[in-house]
mmCIF file of C-alpha atoms in Angstrom:
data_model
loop_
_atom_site.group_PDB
_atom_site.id
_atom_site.type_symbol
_atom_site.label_atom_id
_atom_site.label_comp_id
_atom_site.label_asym_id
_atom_site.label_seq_id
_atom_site.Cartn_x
_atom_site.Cartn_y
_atom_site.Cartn_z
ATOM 1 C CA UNK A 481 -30.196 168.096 109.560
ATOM 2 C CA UNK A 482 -30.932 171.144 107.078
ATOM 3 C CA UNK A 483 -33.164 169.968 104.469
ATOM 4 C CA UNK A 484 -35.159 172.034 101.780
ATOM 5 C CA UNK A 485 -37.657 170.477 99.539
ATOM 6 C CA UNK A 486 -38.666 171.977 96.385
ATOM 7 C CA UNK A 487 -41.950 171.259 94.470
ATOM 8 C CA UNK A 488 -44.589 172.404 92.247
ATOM 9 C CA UNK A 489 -42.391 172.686 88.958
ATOM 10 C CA UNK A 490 -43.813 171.649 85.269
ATOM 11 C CA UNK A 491 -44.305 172.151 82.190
ATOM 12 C CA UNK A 492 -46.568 175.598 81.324
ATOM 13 C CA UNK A 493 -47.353 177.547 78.348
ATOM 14 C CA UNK A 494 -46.183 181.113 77.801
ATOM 15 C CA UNK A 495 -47.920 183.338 79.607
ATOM 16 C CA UNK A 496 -49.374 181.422 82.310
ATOM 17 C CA UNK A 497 -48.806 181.063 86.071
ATOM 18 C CA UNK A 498 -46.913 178.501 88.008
ATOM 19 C CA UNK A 499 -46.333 178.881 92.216
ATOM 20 C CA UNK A 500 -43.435 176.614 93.499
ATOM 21 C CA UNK A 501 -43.171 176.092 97.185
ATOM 22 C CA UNK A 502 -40.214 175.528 99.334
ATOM 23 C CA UNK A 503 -40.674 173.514 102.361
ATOM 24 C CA UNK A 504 -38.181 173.433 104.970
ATOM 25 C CA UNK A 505 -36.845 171.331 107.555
ATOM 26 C CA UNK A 506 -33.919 170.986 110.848
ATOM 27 C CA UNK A 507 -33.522 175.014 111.399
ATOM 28 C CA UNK A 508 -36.538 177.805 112.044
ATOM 29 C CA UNK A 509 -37.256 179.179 108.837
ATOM 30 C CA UNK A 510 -38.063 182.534 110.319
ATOM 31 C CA UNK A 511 -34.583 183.183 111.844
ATOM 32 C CA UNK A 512 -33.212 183.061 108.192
ATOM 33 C CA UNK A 513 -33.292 185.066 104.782
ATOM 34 C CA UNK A 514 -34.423 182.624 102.292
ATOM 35 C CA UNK A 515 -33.874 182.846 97.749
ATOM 36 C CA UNK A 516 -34.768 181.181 94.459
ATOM 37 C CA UNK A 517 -32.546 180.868 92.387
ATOM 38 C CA UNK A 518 -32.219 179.441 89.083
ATOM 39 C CA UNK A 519 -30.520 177.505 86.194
ATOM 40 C CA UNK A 520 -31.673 177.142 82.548
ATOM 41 C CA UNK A 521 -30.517 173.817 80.994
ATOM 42 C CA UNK A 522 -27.074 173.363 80.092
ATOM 43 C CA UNK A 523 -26.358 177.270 82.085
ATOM 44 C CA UNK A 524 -24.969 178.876 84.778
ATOM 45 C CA UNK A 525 -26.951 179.675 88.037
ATOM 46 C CA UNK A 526 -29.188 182.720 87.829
ATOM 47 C CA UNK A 527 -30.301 184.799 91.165
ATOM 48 C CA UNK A 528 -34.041 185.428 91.063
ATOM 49 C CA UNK A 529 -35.132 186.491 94.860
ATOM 50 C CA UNK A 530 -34.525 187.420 98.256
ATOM 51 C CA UNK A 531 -37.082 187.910 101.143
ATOM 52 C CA UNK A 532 -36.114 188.936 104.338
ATOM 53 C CA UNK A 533 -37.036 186.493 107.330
ATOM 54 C CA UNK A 534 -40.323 188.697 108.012
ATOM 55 C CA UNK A 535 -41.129 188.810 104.546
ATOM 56 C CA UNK A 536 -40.996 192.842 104.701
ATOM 57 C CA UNK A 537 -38.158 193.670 102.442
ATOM 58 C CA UNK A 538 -37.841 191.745 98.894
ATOM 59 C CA UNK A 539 -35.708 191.820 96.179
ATOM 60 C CA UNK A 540 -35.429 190.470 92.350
ATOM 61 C CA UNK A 541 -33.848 190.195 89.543
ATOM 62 C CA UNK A 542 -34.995 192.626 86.443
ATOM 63 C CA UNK A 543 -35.798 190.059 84.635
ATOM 64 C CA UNK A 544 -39.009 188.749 87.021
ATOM 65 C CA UNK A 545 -39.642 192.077 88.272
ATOM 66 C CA UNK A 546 -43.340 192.501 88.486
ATOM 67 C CA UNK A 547 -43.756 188.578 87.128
ATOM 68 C CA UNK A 548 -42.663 186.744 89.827
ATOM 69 C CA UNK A 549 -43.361 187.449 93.561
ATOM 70 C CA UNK A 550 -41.288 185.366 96.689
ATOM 71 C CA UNK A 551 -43.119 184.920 100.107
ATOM 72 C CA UNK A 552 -43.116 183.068 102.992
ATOM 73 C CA UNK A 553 -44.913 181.542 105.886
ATOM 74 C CA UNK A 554 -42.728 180.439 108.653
ATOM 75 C CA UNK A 555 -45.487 179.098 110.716
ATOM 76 C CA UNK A 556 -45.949 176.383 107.891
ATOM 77 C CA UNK A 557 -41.882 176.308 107.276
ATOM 78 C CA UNK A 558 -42.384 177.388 103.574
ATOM 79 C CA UNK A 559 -41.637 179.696 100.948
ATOM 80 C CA UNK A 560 -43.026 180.250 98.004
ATOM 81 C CA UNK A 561 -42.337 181.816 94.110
ATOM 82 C CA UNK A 562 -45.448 182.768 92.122
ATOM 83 C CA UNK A 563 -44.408 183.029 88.803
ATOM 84 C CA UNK A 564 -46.615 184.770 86.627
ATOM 85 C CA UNK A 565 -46.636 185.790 83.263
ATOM 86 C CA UNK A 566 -43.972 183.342 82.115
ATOM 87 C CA UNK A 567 -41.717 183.225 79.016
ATOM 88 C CA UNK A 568 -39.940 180.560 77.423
ATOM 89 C CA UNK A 569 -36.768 182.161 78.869
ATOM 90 C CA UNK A 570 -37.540 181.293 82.471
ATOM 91 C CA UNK A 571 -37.367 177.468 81.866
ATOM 92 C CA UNK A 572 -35.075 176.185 84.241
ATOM 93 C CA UNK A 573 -34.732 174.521 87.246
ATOM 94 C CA UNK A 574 -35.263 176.584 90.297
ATOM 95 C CA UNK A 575 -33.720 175.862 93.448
ATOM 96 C CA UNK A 576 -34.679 177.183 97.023
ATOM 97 C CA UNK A 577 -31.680 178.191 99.282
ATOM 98 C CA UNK A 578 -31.035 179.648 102.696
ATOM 99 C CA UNK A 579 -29.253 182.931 102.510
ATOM 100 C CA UNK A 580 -27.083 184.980 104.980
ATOM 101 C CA UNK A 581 -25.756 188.007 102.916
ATOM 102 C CA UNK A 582 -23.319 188.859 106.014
ATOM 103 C CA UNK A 583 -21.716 185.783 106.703
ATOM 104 C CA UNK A 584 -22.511 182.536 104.405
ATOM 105 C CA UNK A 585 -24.508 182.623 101.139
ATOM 106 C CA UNK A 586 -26.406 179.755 100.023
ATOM 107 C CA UNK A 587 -25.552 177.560 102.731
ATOM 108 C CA UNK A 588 -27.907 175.013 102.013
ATOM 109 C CA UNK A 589 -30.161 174.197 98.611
ATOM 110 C CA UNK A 590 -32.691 172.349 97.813
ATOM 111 C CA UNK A 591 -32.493 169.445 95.357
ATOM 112 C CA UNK A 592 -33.859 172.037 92.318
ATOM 113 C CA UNK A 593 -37.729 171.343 90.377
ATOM 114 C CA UNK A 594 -38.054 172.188 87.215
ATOM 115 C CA UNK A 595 -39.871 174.435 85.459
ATOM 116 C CA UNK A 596 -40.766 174.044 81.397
ATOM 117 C CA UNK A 597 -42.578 177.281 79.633
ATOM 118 C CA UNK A 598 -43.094 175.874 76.316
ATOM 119 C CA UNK A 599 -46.283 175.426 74.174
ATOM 120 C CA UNK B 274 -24.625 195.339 87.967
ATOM 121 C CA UNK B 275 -21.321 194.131 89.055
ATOM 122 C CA UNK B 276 -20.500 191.601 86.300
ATOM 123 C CA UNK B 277 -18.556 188.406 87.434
ATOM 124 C CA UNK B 278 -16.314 187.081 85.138
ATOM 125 C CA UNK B 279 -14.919 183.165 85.173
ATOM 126 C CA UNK B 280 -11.839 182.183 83.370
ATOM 127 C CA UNK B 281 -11.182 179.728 82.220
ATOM 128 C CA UNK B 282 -14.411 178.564 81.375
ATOM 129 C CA UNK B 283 -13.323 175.204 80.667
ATOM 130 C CA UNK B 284 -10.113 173.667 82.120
ATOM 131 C CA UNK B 285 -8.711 169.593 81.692
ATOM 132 C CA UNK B 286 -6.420 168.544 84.480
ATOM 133 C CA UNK B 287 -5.456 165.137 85.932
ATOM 134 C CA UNK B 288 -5.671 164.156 89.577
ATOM 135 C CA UNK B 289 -2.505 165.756 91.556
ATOM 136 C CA UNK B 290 -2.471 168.492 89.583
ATOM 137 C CA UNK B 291 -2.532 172.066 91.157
ATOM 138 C CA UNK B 292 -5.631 173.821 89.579
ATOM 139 C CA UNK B 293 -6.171 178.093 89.344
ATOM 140 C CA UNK B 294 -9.798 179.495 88.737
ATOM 141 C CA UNK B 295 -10.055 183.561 88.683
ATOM 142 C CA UNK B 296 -12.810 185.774 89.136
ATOM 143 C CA UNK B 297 -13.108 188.925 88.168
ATOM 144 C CA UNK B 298 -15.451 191.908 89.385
ATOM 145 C CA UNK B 299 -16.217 194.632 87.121
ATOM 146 C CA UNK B 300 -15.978 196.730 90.341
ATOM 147 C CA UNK B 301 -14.834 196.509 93.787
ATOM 148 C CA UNK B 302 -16.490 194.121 96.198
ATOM 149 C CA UNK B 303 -14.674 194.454 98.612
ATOM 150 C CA UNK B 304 -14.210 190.619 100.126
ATOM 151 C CA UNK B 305 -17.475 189.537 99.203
ATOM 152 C CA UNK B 306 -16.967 186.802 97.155
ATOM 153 C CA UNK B 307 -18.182 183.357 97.423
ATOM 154 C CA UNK B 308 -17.013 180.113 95.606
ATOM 155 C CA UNK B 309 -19.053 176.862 94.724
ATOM 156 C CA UNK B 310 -18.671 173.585 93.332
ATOM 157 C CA UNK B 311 -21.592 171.797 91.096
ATOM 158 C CA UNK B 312 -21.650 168.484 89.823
ATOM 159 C CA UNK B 313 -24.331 167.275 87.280
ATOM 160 C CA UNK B 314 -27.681 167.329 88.282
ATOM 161 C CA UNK B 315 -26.841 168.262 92.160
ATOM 162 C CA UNK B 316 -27.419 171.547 93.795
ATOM 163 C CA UNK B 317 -24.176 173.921 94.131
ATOM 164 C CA UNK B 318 -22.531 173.184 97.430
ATOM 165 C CA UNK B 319 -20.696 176.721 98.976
ATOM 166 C CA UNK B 320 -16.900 175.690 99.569
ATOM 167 C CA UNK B 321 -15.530 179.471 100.185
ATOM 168 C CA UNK B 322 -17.070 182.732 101.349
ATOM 169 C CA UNK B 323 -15.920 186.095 102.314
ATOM 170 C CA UNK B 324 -13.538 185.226 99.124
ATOM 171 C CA UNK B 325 -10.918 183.190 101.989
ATOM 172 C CA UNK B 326 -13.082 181.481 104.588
ATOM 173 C CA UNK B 327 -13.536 177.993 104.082
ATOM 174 C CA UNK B 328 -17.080 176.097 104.623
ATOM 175 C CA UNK B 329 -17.318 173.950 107.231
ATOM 176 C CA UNK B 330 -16.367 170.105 105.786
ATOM 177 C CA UNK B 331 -14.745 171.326 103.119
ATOM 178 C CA UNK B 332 -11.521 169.858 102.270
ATOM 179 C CA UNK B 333 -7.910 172.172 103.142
ATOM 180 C CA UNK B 334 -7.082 171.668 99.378
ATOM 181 C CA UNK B 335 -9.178 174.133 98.585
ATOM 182 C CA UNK B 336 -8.395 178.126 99.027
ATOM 183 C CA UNK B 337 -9.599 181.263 97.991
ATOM 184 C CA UNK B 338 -7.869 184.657 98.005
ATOM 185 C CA UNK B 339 -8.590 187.978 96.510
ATOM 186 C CA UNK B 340 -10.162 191.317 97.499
ATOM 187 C CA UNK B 341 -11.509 194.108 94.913
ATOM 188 C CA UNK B 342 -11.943 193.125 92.167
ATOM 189 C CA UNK B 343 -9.815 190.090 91.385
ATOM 190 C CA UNK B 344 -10.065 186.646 93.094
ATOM 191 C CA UNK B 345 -9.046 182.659 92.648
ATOM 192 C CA UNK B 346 -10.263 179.911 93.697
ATOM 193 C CA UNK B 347 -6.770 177.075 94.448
ATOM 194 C CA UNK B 348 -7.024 173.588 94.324
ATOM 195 C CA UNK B 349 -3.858 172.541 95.590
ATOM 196 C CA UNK B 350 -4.573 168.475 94.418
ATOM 197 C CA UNK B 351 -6.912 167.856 92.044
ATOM 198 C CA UNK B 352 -8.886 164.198 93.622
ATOM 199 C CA UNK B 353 -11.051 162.486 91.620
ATOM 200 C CA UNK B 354 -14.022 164.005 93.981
ATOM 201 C CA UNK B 355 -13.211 167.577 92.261
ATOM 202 C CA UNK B 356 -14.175 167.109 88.618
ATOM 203 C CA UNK B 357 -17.166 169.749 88.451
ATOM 204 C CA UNK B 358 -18.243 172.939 87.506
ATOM 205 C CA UNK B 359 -16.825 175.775 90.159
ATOM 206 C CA UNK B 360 -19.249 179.154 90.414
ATOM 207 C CA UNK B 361 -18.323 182.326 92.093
ATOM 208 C CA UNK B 362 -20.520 184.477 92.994
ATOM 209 C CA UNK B 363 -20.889 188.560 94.238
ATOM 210 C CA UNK B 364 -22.846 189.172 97.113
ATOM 211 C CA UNK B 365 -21.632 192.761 97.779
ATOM 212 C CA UNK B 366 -25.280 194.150 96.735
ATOM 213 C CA UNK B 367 -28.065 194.062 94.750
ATOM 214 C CA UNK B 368 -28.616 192.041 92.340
ATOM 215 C CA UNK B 369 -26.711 189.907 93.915
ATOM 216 C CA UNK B 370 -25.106 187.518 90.576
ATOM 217 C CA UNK B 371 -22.788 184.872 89.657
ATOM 218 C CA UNK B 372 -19.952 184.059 87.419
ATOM 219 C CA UNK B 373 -20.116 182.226 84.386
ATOM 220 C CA UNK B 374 -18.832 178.992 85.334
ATOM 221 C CA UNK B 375 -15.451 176.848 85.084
ATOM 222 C CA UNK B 376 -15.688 172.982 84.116
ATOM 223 C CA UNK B 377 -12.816 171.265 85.482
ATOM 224 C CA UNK B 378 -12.664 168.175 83.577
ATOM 225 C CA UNK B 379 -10.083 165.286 83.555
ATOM 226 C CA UNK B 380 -7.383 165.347 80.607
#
């Protein structure tokens, strides 16, 4: 069975740095493209990255870009988001999901964690 | 960006009833167009990709159709099990975004 596990949210004040982590389970991790994405409260879902299953090709949204930085390490079946820099406008929760941009996007999620800029 | 737009954004229907949710690119994507459902405090679950193919476990009441620019997402009876928010979403090419959202709640 698929599973990804999100962790690492909380509550941070603006400007500081939070790194969720992603850990996955019941398919190889390196075989896939993997994405955050994200929701603010009461909002629709936001698209915040993409890393390819080697980790050599990224991409983000213009609102993290140069804040926020995806990665991976299939050996430990993880991926990561280190968020930098952060505003009050990136609370939300922020789910991991498996991603096939040919075929089947967001096949499977995590449950979301979530993450509270605010001082 | 390719902006996706929902409409409705809200919708009240009662179980049997035959339910219409468009999409709209604000340029061609071709087929790539993917529809999911939400319910409160759950992750999306994909029910539709490649605007017509339907996910694996998904019920045969739901369809999609569309190609360009313009899509809908049909359920054909509205169960009880369907009262959520319903997402499309572009994933033609970067950034990759969704629509605003349709609540389907019961009238």
């Amino acid at each position: 069975e698929v599973q990804l596990v999100e962790s690492g949210g909380g509550l941070v004040q603006p400007g500081g740095s939070l790194r969720l982590s992603c850990t996955a389970s019941g398919f190889t991790l390196g075989g896939r493209w993997m994405s955050w994405v994200r929701q603010a409260p009461g909002k629709g879902l936001e698209w915040v990255a993409n890393i390819r299953q080697d980790g050599g090709e990224k991409h983000y949204v213009d609102s993290v870009k140069g804040r926020f930085t995806i990665s991976r390490d299939n050996a430990e079946n993880s991926l990561y988001l280190q968020m930098n820099s952060l505003r009050v406008e990136d609370t939300a929760v922020y789910f991991c999901a498996r991603y096939d941009g040919s075929h089947r996007p967001f096949d499977y999620w995590g449950q979301g964690t979530l993450v509270t800029v605010s001082s | 960006d390719i902006q996706m737009t929902q409409s409705p954004s809200t919708l009240s229907a009662s179980v049997g009833d035959r339910v219409t949710i468009t999409c709209r690119a604000s340029q061609s994507i071709s087929y790539w167009l993917a529809w999911f459902q939400q319910k409160p405090g759950k992750a999306p679950k994909l029910l539709l990709y490649k605007a017509s193919s339907l996910e694996s476990g998904v019920p045969s009441r739901f369809s999609g159709s569309g190609s360009g620019t313009e899509f809908t997402l049909t359920i054909s009876s509205l169960q009880p099990d369907d009262f959520a928010t319903y997402f499309c979403h572009n994933y033609d090419s970067y950034p990759i975004t969704f629509g605003g959202g349709t609540k389907v709640d019961i009238k």
